[in-house]
C-alpha positions as CSV (number, residue, x, y, z in Angstrom):
1,R,-26.6,5.4,-48.4
2,P,-29.5,3.3,-48.4
3,L,-31.2,4.3,-45.4
4,R,-34.7,2.2,-45.2
5,P,-37.8,3.2,-43.6
6,G,-38.3,2.1,-40.4
7,A,-34.4,0.6,-39.8
8,V,-33.2,3.1,-37.0
9,Q,-36.7,1.9,-35.2
10,E,-35.9,-1.6,-35.6
11,S,-32.2,-1.3,-34.8
12,K,-33.2,0.0,-31.7
13,R,-35.6,-2.9,-30.8
14,E,-32.6,-5.5,-31.6
15,M,-29.8,-3.2,-29.4
16,T,-31.0,-2.3,-26.8
17,D,-33.5,-4.5,-24.1
18,S,-35.4,-1.4,-23.3
19,S,-38.4,0.7,-25.1
20,S,-36.5,3.4,-27.1
21,S,-37.1,6.8,-25.9
22,S,-36.9,10.7,-27.7
23,S,-34.5,11.3,-24.9
24,G,-31.5,8.6,-24.9
25,G,-28.3,7.5,-23.6
26,G,-28.0,5.2,-26.8
27,A,-27.9,1.8,-27.6
28,A,-24.5,1.5,-25.8
29,A,-26.2,3.1,-22.4
30,A,-29.0,1.4,-22.1
31,S,-26.5,-1.4,-21.9
32,H,-24.6,-0.1,-19.6
33,M,-27.4,0.6,-17.0
34,H,-28.1,-2.6,-16.7
35,G,-23.8,-3.3,-15.6
36,E,-23.3,-5.2,-19.4
37,K,-22.0,-4.5,-22.5
38,D,-22.9,-5.5,-25.7
39,S,-20.1,-7.1,-27.4
40,R,-22.1,-6.3,-30.7
41,I,-21.6,-3.4,-29.8
42,K,-17.9,-0.9,-30.5
43,D,-17.2,2.8,-28.2
44,V,-14.9,4.6,-30.7
45,W,-12.9,7.4,-29.2
46,Q,-10.6,9.7,-30.5
47,D,-7.1,6.8,-29.8
48,N,-8.8,4.0,-31.8
49,L,-11.4,6.1,-34.2
50,E,-9.0,5.0,-37.4
51,S,-8.8,1.5,-36.3
52,E,-12.7,1.5,-36.3
53,F,-12.7,3.2,-39.6
54,E,-11.2,0.6,-40.7
55,Q,-13.6,-2.2,-39.8
56,I,-16.2,0.1,-41.1
57,R,-14.1,0.2,-44.4
58,Q,-14.4,-3.6,-44.9
59,L,-17.7,-3.9,-44.6
60,V,-19.9,-0.7,-46.0
61,D,-19.7,-2.7,-49.8
62,D,-21.6,-6.3,-48.0
63,Y,-23.9,-4.0,-45.4
64,P,-25.1,-1.0,-47.1
65,Y,-28.0,0.1,-45.3
66,V,-27.4,2.7,-41.9
67,A,-29.3,2.8,-39.0
68,M,-28.8,6.3,-37.0
69,D,-29.5,7.4,-33.5
70,T,-27.8,10.6,-32.1
71,E,-27.6,12.2,-28.9
72,F,-27.5,16.5,-28.7
73,P,-27.3,18.3,-25.4
74,G,-31.0,19.0,-25.5
75,V,-32.8,21.7,-26.5
76,V,-30.8,25.4,-25.1
77,A,-33.0,28.3,-27.9
78,R,-36.3,28.7,-28.8
79,P,-36.8,29.7,-32.8
80,V,-38.9,33.6,-32.9
81,G,-41.1,34.1,-36.0
82,N,-44.3,33.0,-37.3
83,F,-44.9,29.2,-38.4
84,S,-47.4,27.8,-40.2
85,N,-48.1,25.5,-38.3
86,S,-46.3,23.1,-35.6
87,M,-44.8,20.6,-37.6
88,E,-42.9,24.1,-39.6
89,Y,-42.3,25.6,-35.2
90,N,-40.6,22.1,-35.1
91,Y,-38.5,21.5,-37.5
92,H,-37.0,25.6,-36.7
93,K,-36.7,24.4,-33.5
94,M,-34.7,21.6,-33.8
95,K,-33.2,23.0,-36.7
96,C,-32.1,25.8,-34.7
97,N,-30.8,23.7,-31.6
98,V,-29.1,21.2,-34.0
99,N,-26.9,23.9,-35.3
100,L,-26.1,26.3,-32.3
101,L,-25.2,22.9,-30.4
102,K,-22.2,20.4,-30.3
103,I,-23.4,16.6,-30.9
104,I,-22.6,14.2,-28.0
105,Q,-22.3,11.2,-29.6
106,L,-23.6,9.4,-33.0
107,G,-24.4,5.7,-33.7
108,V,-24.6,3.7,-36.7
109,T,-25.9,0.4,-37.3
110,F,-25.2,-1.9,-40.2
111,A,-27.7,-3.9,-42.6
112,D,-27.3,-5.5,-45.9
113,G,-30.5,-5.6,-48.0
114,N,-32.7,-8.2,-45.4
115,G,-32.2,-6.6,-42.7
116,N,-28.8,-9.1,-41.2
117,H,-26.6,-7.7,-39.5
118,P,-22.2,-8.0,-40.0
119,P,-21.5,-11.0,-37.5
120,G,-19.6,-9.1,-34.6
121,A,-19.9,-5.8,-34.2
122,C,-22.6,-4.2,-35.9
123,T,-23.1,-0.8,-34.1
124,W,-20.5,1.7,-33.6
125,Q,-21.3,4.6,-31.0
126,F,-19.0,7.5,-31.2
127,N,-18.4,9.7,-28.7
128,F,-17.4,13.8,-29.7
129,K,-15.6,15.8,-27.0
130,F,-18.1,17.7,-25.1
131,S,-17.5,19.8,-22.8
132,L,-19.9,21.1,-19.8
133,Q,-17.0,23.5,-19.0
134,E,-17.3,24.9,-22.0
135,D,-20.1,24.0,-23.9
136,M,-24.3,25.1,-24.6
137,Y,-26.1,22.4,-22.9
138,A,-30.1,22.2,-20.9
139,Q,-29.3,20.4,-18.0
140,D,-31.8,18.5,-17.9
141,S,-30.9,16.3,-20.9
142,I,-27.0,16.7,-19.0
143,D,-28.4,14.7,-15.8
144,L,-30.6,12.5,-18.3
145,L,-28.3,11.3,-20.0
146,T,-25.8,10.9,-16.8
147,N,-28.4,8.6,-15.8
148,S,-28.4,6.6,-18.6
149,G,-24.7,6.4,-18.5
150,I,-22.8,9.3,-20.2
151,N,-19.8,9.8,-18.9
152,F,-18.8,13.3,-19.8
153,E,-15.6,13.4,-18.1
154,M,-14.2,10.7,-21.0
155,H,-16.1,13.1,-23.6
156,N,-13.9,15.8,-22.4
157,D,-10.9,13.4,-22.4
158,K,-11.5,11.6,-24.6
159,G,-13.4,12.6,-27.3
160,I,-13.7,12.1,-31.1
161,D,-12.8,16.2,-32.7
162,L,-14.7,16.2,-35.5
163,Q,-13.3,17.7,-37.8
164,H,-11.2,14.5,-37.9
165,F,-14.4,12.3,-37.9
166,G,-15.7,14.8,-40.2
167,E,-12.6,14.0,-43.3
168,L,-12.6,10.1,-42.1
169,L,-16.4,9.3,-42.5
170,M,-16.4,11.3,-46.2
171,S,-13.7,8.8,-47.6
172,S,-15.3,5.5,-45.0
173,G,-18.0,4.8,-48.0
174,V,-20.8,5.0,-46.1
175,V,-21.9,8.4,-47.6
176,L,-21.5,9.5,-50.9
177,N,-20.6,5.7,-52.2
178,P,-23.7,4.9,-54.8
Protein backbone atom coordinates (compact mmCIF):
# COMPACT_ATOMS: atom_id res chain seq x y z
CA ARG A 1 0.00 0.00 0.00
CA PRO A 2 1.27 3.48 -0.76
CA LEU A 3 2.12 5.70 2.17
CA ARG A 4 1.83 9.29 1.08
CA PRO A 5 4.66 11.49 2.45
CA GLY A 6 3.44 13.39 5.48
CA ALA A 7 0.37 11.17 5.85
CA VAL A 8 1.12 10.24 9.44
CA GLN A 9 1.56 13.84 10.51
CA GLU A 10 -1.56 14.99 8.67
CA SER A 11 -3.56 12.15 10.16
CA LYS A 12 -2.42 13.02 13.67
CA ARG A 13 -3.43 16.66 13.15
CA GLU A 14 -6.85 15.64 11.90
CA MET A 15 -7.52 12.98 14.54
CA THR A 16 -6.34 14.76 17.68
CA ASP A 17 -6.79 18.18 19.14
CA SER A 18 -3.41 18.11 20.87
CA SER A 19 0.03 18.57 19.38
CA SER A 20 1.79 15.43 18.21
CA SER A 21 4.55 13.98 20.33
CA SER A 22 6.85 11.04 19.92
CA SER A 23 5.99 9.75 23.35
CA GLY A 24 2.45 9.11 22.39
CA GLY A 25 -0.71 7.78 23.70
CA GLY A 26 -2.07 7.81 20.15
CA ALA A 27 -5.13 9.53 18.81
CA ALA A 28 -7.61 7.71 21.01
CA ALA A 29 -5.58 8.32 24.13
CA ALA A 30 -5.63 12.04 23.34
CA SER A 31 -9.42 11.99 23.29
CA HIS A 32 -9.55 9.86 26.47
CA MET A 33 -7.55 12.59 28.22
CA HIS A 34 -10.33 15.05 27.42
CA GLY A 35 -13.04 12.64 28.63
CA GLU A 36 -14.45 12.07 25.15
CA LYS A 37 -14.17 9.37 22.51
CA ASP A 38 -13.86 10.30 18.84
CA SER A 39 -16.44 8.28 16.89
CA ARG A 40 -14.04 8.07 13.92
CA ILE A 41 -11.69 5.92 16.03
CA LYS A 42 -12.51 2.24 16.59
CA ASP A 43 -10.89 0.52 19.54
CA VAL A 44 -10.05 -3.05 18.56
CA TRP A 45 -9.53 -5.80 21.11
CA GLN A 46 -9.38 -9.59 20.74
CA ASP A 47 -13.17 -9.91 20.99
CA ASN A 48 -13.95 -7.59 18.03
CA LEU A 49 -10.81 -8.15 15.95
CA GLU A 50 -12.39 -10.23 13.20
CA SER A 51 -15.45 -8.01 12.75
CA GLU A 52 -13.30 -4.86 12.51
CA PHE A 53 -11.03 -6.49 9.93
CA GLU A 54 -14.17 -7.30 7.93
CA GLN A 55 -15.00 -3.56 7.88
CA ILE A 56 -11.44 -2.73 6.85
CA ARG A 57 -11.62 -5.26 3.98
CA GLN A 58 -14.75 -3.45 2.72
CA LEU A 59 -13.05 -0.03 2.47
CA VAL A 60 -9.40 -0.68 1.69
CA ASP A 61 -9.81 -0.69 -2.11
CA ASP A 62 -11.47 2.76 -2.08
CA TYR A 63 -9.19 4.15 0.65
CA PRO A 64 -5.77 2.60 -0.06
CA TYR A 65 -3.58 5.20 1.67
CA VAL A 66 -2.64 4.15 5.18
CA ALA A 67 -1.11 6.28 7.92
CA MET A 68 0.25 4.45 10.96
CA ASP A 69 1.06 5.25 14.55
CA THR A 70 2.55 2.82 17.06
CA GLU A 71 3.05 2.67 20.79
CA PHE A 72 5.95 0.67 22.16
CA PRO A 73 7.00 0.36 25.82
CA GLY A 74 10.02 2.64 25.60
CA VAL A 75 13.77 2.17 25.28
CA VAL A 76 15.26 -0.68 27.29
CA ALA A 77 18.49 -1.36 25.36
CA ARG A 78 21.22 0.60 23.67
CA PRO A 79 23.35 -0.83 20.84
CA VAL A 80 27.05 -1.48 21.27
CA GLY A 81 29.56 -0.87 18.51
CA ASN A 82 31.09 1.78 16.32
CA PHE A 83 28.64 3.95 14.43
CA SER A 84 29.59 6.41 11.71
CA ASN A 85 27.15 9.07 12.95
CA SER A 86 24.25 9.70 15.33
CA MET A 87 21.66 8.73 12.70
CA GLU A 88 23.19 5.26 12.39
CA TYR A 89 23.30 4.91 16.18
CA ASN A 90 19.66 6.03 16.52
CA TYR A 91 18.58 3.61 13.80
CA HIS A 92 20.25 0.68 15.58
CA LYS A 93 18.85 1.78 18.94
CA MET A 94 15.31 1.85 17.53
CA LYS A 95 15.78 -1.44 15.65
CA CYS A 96 17.17 -3.15 18.75
CA ASN A 97 14.26 -2.03 20.94
CA VAL A 98 11.55 -2.79 18.37
CA ASN A 99 12.99 -6.29 17.98
CA LEU A 100 13.16 -6.83 21.76
CA LEU A 101 9.85 -5.36 22.85
CA LYS A 102 6.20 -6.12 22.25
CA ILE A 103 4.02 -3.55 20.53
CA ILE A 104 1.25 -2.09 22.72
CA GLN A 105 -0.89 -0.36 20.09
CA LEU A 106 -1.05 0.10 16.35
CA GLY A 107 -3.22 2.83 14.89
CA VAL A 108 -4.09 2.87 11.19
CA THR A 109 -6.00 5.61 9.40
CA PHE A 110 -7.32 5.19 5.86
CA ALA A 111 -7.64 7.82 3.13
CA ASP A 112 -8.14 8.02 -0.62
CA GLY A 113 -5.74 9.63 -3.10
CA ASN A 114 -7.18 13.08 -2.30
CA GLY A 115 -6.76 12.71 1.46
CA ASN A 116 -10.46 12.06 2.10
CA HIS A 117 -11.35 9.64 4.87
CA PRO A 118 -14.13 7.07 4.66
CA PRO A 119 -17.46 8.06 6.22
CA GLY A 120 -17.79 6.99 9.82
CA ALA A 121 -14.75 5.31 11.31
CA CYS A 122 -11.47 5.98 9.52
CA THR A 123 -9.02 4.97 12.24
CA TRP A 124 -8.65 1.59 13.89
CA GLN A 125 -6.64 1.39 17.09
CA PHE A 126 -5.45 -2.19 17.64
CA ASN A 127 -4.75 -2.93 21.31
CA PHE A 128 -2.34 -5.81 21.79
CA LYS A 129 -1.82 -8.26 24.62
CA PHE A 130 0.71 -6.72 27.00
CA SER A 131 1.53 -7.63 30.59
CA LEU A 132 3.30 -5.34 33.02
CA GLN A 133 4.22 -8.47 35.00
CA GLU A 134 5.74 -10.46 32.11
CA ASP A 135 6.82 -8.09 29.31
CA MET A 136 9.85 -5.78 29.20
CA TYR A 137 9.30 -2.03 29.34
CA ALA A 138 10.78 1.30 30.43
CA GLN A 139 8.89 2.64 33.44
CA ASP A 140 8.91 6.25 32.21
CA SER A 141 7.17 5.19 28.98
CA ILE A 142 4.57 3.15 30.86
CA ASP A 143 3.89 6.13 33.15
CA LEU A 144 3.44 8.43 30.15
CA LEU A 145 1.16 5.97 28.35
CA THR A 146 -0.90 5.41 31.51
CA ASN A 147 -1.29 9.18 31.92
CA SER A 148 -2.36 9.34 28.23
CA GLY A 149 -5.22 6.90 28.80
CA ILE A 150 -3.71 3.47 28.08
CA ASN A 151 -5.33 0.84 30.32
CA PHE A 152 -2.73 -1.88 30.84
CA GLU A 153 -5.13 -4.12 32.74
CA MET A 154 -7.35 -4.25 29.63
CA HIS A 155 -4.30 -4.94 27.45
CA ASN A 156 -3.45 -7.89 29.67
CA ASP A 157 -7.02 -9.24 29.81
CA LYS A 158 -8.50 -8.36 26.39
CA GLY A 159 -5.47 -7.58 24.22
CA ILE A 160 -5.06 -8.93 20.70
CA ASP A 161 -2.86 -11.95 20.10
CA LEU A 162 -0.07 -10.87 17.70
CA GLN A 163 -0.17 -14.12 15.69
CA HIS A 164 -3.93 -13.83 15.10
CA PHE A 165 -3.53 -10.16 14.13
CA GLY A 166 -0.77 -11.01 11.65
CA GLU A 167 -2.89 -13.66 9.97
CA LEU A 168 -5.84 -11.30 9.57
CA LEU A 169 -3.64 -8.41 8.40
CA MET A 170 -2.01 -10.50 5.68
CA SER A 171 -5.42 -11.47 4.24
CA SER A 172 -7.08 -8.06 4.70
CA GLY A 173 -5.87 -6.27 1.56
CA VAL A 174 -4.04 -3.64 3.63
CA VAL A 175 -0.61 -5.12 2.80
CA LEU A 176 0.73 -6.99 -0.23
CA ASN A 177 -2.06 -5.70 -2.44
CA PRO A 178 -0.84 -4.01 -5.66
